[in-house]
JSON list of C-alpha atoms in Angstrom, two decimals:
[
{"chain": "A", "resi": 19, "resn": "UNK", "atom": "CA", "xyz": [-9.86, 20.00, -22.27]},
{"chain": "A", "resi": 20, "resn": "UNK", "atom": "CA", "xyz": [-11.64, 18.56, -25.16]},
{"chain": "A", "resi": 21, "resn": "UNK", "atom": "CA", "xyz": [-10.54, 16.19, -28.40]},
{"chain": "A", "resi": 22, "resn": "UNK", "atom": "CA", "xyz": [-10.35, 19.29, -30.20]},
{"chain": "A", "resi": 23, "resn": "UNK", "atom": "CA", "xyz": [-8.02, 21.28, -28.11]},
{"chain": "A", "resi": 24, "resn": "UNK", "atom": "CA", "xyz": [-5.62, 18.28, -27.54]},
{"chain": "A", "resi": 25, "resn": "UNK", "atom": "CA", "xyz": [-5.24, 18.10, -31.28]},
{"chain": "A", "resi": 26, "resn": "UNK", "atom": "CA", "xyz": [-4.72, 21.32, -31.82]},
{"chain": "A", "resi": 27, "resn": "UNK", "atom": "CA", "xyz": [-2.24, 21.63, -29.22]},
{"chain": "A", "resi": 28, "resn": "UNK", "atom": "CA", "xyz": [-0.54, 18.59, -30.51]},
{"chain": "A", "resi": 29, "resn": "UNK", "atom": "CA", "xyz": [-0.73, 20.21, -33.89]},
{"chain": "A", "resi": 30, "resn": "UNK", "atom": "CA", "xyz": [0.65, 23.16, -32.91]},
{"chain": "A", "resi": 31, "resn": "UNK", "atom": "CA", "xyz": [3.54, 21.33, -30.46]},
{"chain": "A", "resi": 32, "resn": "UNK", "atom": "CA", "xyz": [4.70, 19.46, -33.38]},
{"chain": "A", "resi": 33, "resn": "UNK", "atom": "CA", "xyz": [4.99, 22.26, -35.97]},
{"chain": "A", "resi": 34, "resn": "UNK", "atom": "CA", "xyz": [6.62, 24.86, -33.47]},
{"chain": "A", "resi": 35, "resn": "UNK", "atom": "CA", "xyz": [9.69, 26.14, -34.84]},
{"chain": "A", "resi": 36, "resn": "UNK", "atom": "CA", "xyz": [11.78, 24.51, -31.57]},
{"chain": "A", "resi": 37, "resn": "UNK", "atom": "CA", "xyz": [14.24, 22.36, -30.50]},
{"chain": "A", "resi": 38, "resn": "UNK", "atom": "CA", "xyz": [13.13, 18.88, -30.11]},
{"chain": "A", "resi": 39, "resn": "UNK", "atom": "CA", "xyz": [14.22, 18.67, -26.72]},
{"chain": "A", "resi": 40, "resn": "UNK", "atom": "CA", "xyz": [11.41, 21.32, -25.89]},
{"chain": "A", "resi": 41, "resn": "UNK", "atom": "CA", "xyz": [8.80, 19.67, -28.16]},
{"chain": "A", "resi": 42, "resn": "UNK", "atom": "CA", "xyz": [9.55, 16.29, -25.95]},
{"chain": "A", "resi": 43, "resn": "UNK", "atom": "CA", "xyz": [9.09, 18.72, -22.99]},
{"chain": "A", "resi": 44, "resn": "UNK", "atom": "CA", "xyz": [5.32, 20.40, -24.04]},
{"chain": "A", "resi": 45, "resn": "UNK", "atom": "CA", "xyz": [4.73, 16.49, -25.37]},
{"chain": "A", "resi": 46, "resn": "UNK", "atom": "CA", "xyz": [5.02, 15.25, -21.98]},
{"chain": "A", "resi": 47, "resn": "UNK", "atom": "CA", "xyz": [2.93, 18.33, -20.43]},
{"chain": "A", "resi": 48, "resn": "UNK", "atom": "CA", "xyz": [0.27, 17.34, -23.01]},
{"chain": "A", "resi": 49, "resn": "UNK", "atom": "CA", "xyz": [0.31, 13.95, -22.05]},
{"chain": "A", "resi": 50, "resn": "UNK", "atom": "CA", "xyz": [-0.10, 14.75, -18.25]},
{"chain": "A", "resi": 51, "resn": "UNK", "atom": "CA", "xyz": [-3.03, 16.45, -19.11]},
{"chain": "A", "resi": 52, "resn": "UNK", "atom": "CA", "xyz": [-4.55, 13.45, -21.05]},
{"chain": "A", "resi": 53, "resn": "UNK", "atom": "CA", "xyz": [-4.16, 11.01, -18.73]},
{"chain": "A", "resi": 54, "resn": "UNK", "atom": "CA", "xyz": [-6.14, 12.98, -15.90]},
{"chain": "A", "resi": 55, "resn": "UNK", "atom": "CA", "xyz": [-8.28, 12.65, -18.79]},
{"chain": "A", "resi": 56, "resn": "UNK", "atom": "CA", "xyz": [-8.37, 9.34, -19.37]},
{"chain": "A", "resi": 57, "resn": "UNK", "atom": "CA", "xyz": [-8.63, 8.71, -15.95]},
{"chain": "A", "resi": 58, "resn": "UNK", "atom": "CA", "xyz": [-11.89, 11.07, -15.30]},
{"chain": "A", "resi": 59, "resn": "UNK", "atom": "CA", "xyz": [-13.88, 10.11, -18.25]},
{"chain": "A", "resi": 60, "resn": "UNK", "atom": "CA", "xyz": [-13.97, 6.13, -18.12]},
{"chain": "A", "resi": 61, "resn": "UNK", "atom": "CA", "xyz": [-16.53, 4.99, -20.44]},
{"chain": "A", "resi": 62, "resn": "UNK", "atom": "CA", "xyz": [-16.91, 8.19, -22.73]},
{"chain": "A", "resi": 63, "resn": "UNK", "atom": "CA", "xyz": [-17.11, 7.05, -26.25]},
{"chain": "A", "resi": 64, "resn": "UNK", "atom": "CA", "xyz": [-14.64, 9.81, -27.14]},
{"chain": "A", "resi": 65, "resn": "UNK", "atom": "CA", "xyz": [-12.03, 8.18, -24.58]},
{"chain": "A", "resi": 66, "resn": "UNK", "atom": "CA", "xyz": [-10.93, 6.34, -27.67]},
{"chain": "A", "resi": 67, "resn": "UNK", "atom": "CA", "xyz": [-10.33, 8.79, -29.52]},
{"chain": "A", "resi": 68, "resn": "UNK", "atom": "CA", "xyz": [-8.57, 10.49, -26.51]},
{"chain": "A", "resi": 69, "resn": "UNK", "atom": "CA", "xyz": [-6.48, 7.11, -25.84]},
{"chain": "A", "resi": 70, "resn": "UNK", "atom": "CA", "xyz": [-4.98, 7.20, -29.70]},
{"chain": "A", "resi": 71, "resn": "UNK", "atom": "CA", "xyz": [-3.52, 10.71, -29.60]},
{"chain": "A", "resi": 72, "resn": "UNK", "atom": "CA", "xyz": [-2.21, 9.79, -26.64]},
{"chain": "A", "resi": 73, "resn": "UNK", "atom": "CA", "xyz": [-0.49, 6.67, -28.35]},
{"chain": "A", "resi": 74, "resn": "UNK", "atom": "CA", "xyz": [0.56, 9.12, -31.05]},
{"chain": "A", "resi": 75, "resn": "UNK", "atom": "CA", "xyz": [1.69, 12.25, -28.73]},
{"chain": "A", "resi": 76, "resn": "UNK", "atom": "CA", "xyz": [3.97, 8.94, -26.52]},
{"chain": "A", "resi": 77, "resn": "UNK", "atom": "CA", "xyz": [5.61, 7.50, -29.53]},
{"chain": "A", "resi": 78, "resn": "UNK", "atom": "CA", "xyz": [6.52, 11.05, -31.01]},
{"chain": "A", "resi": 79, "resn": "UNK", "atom": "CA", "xyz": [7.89, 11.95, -27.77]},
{"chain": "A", "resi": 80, "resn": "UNK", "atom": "CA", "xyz": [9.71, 9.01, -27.47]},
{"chain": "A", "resi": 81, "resn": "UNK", "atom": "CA", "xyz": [11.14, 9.45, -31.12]},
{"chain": "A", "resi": 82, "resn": "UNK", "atom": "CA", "xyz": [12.40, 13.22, -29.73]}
]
């Protein structure tokens, strides 16, 4: 999956009209999915950019 699609999945996860129990729930998934990422594409220069949402997609989850 690219930058793109992780943000706009993230986008989308946190403006779904669901219980926050749920958004924790697709959170997590998305964050599975980025570390396999993170993991497979050490020393992209978009692995950054990668490694922040996945800050910001843990510390929202966390917050749910």
């Amino acid at each position: 999956m690219s930058l793109t699609e992780y943000n706009a999945k993230y986008e989308y996860i946190i403006r779904s009209n669901i219980s926050d129990r749920q958004k924790a729930l697709k959170l997590a998934d998305l964050m599975t999915d980025m570390e396999g990422h993170l993991r497979n594409d050490i020393g992209d220069h978009r692995n950054k950019e990668v490694h922040a949402l996945y800050k910001k997609v843990s510390l929202l989850s966390n917050l749910l």
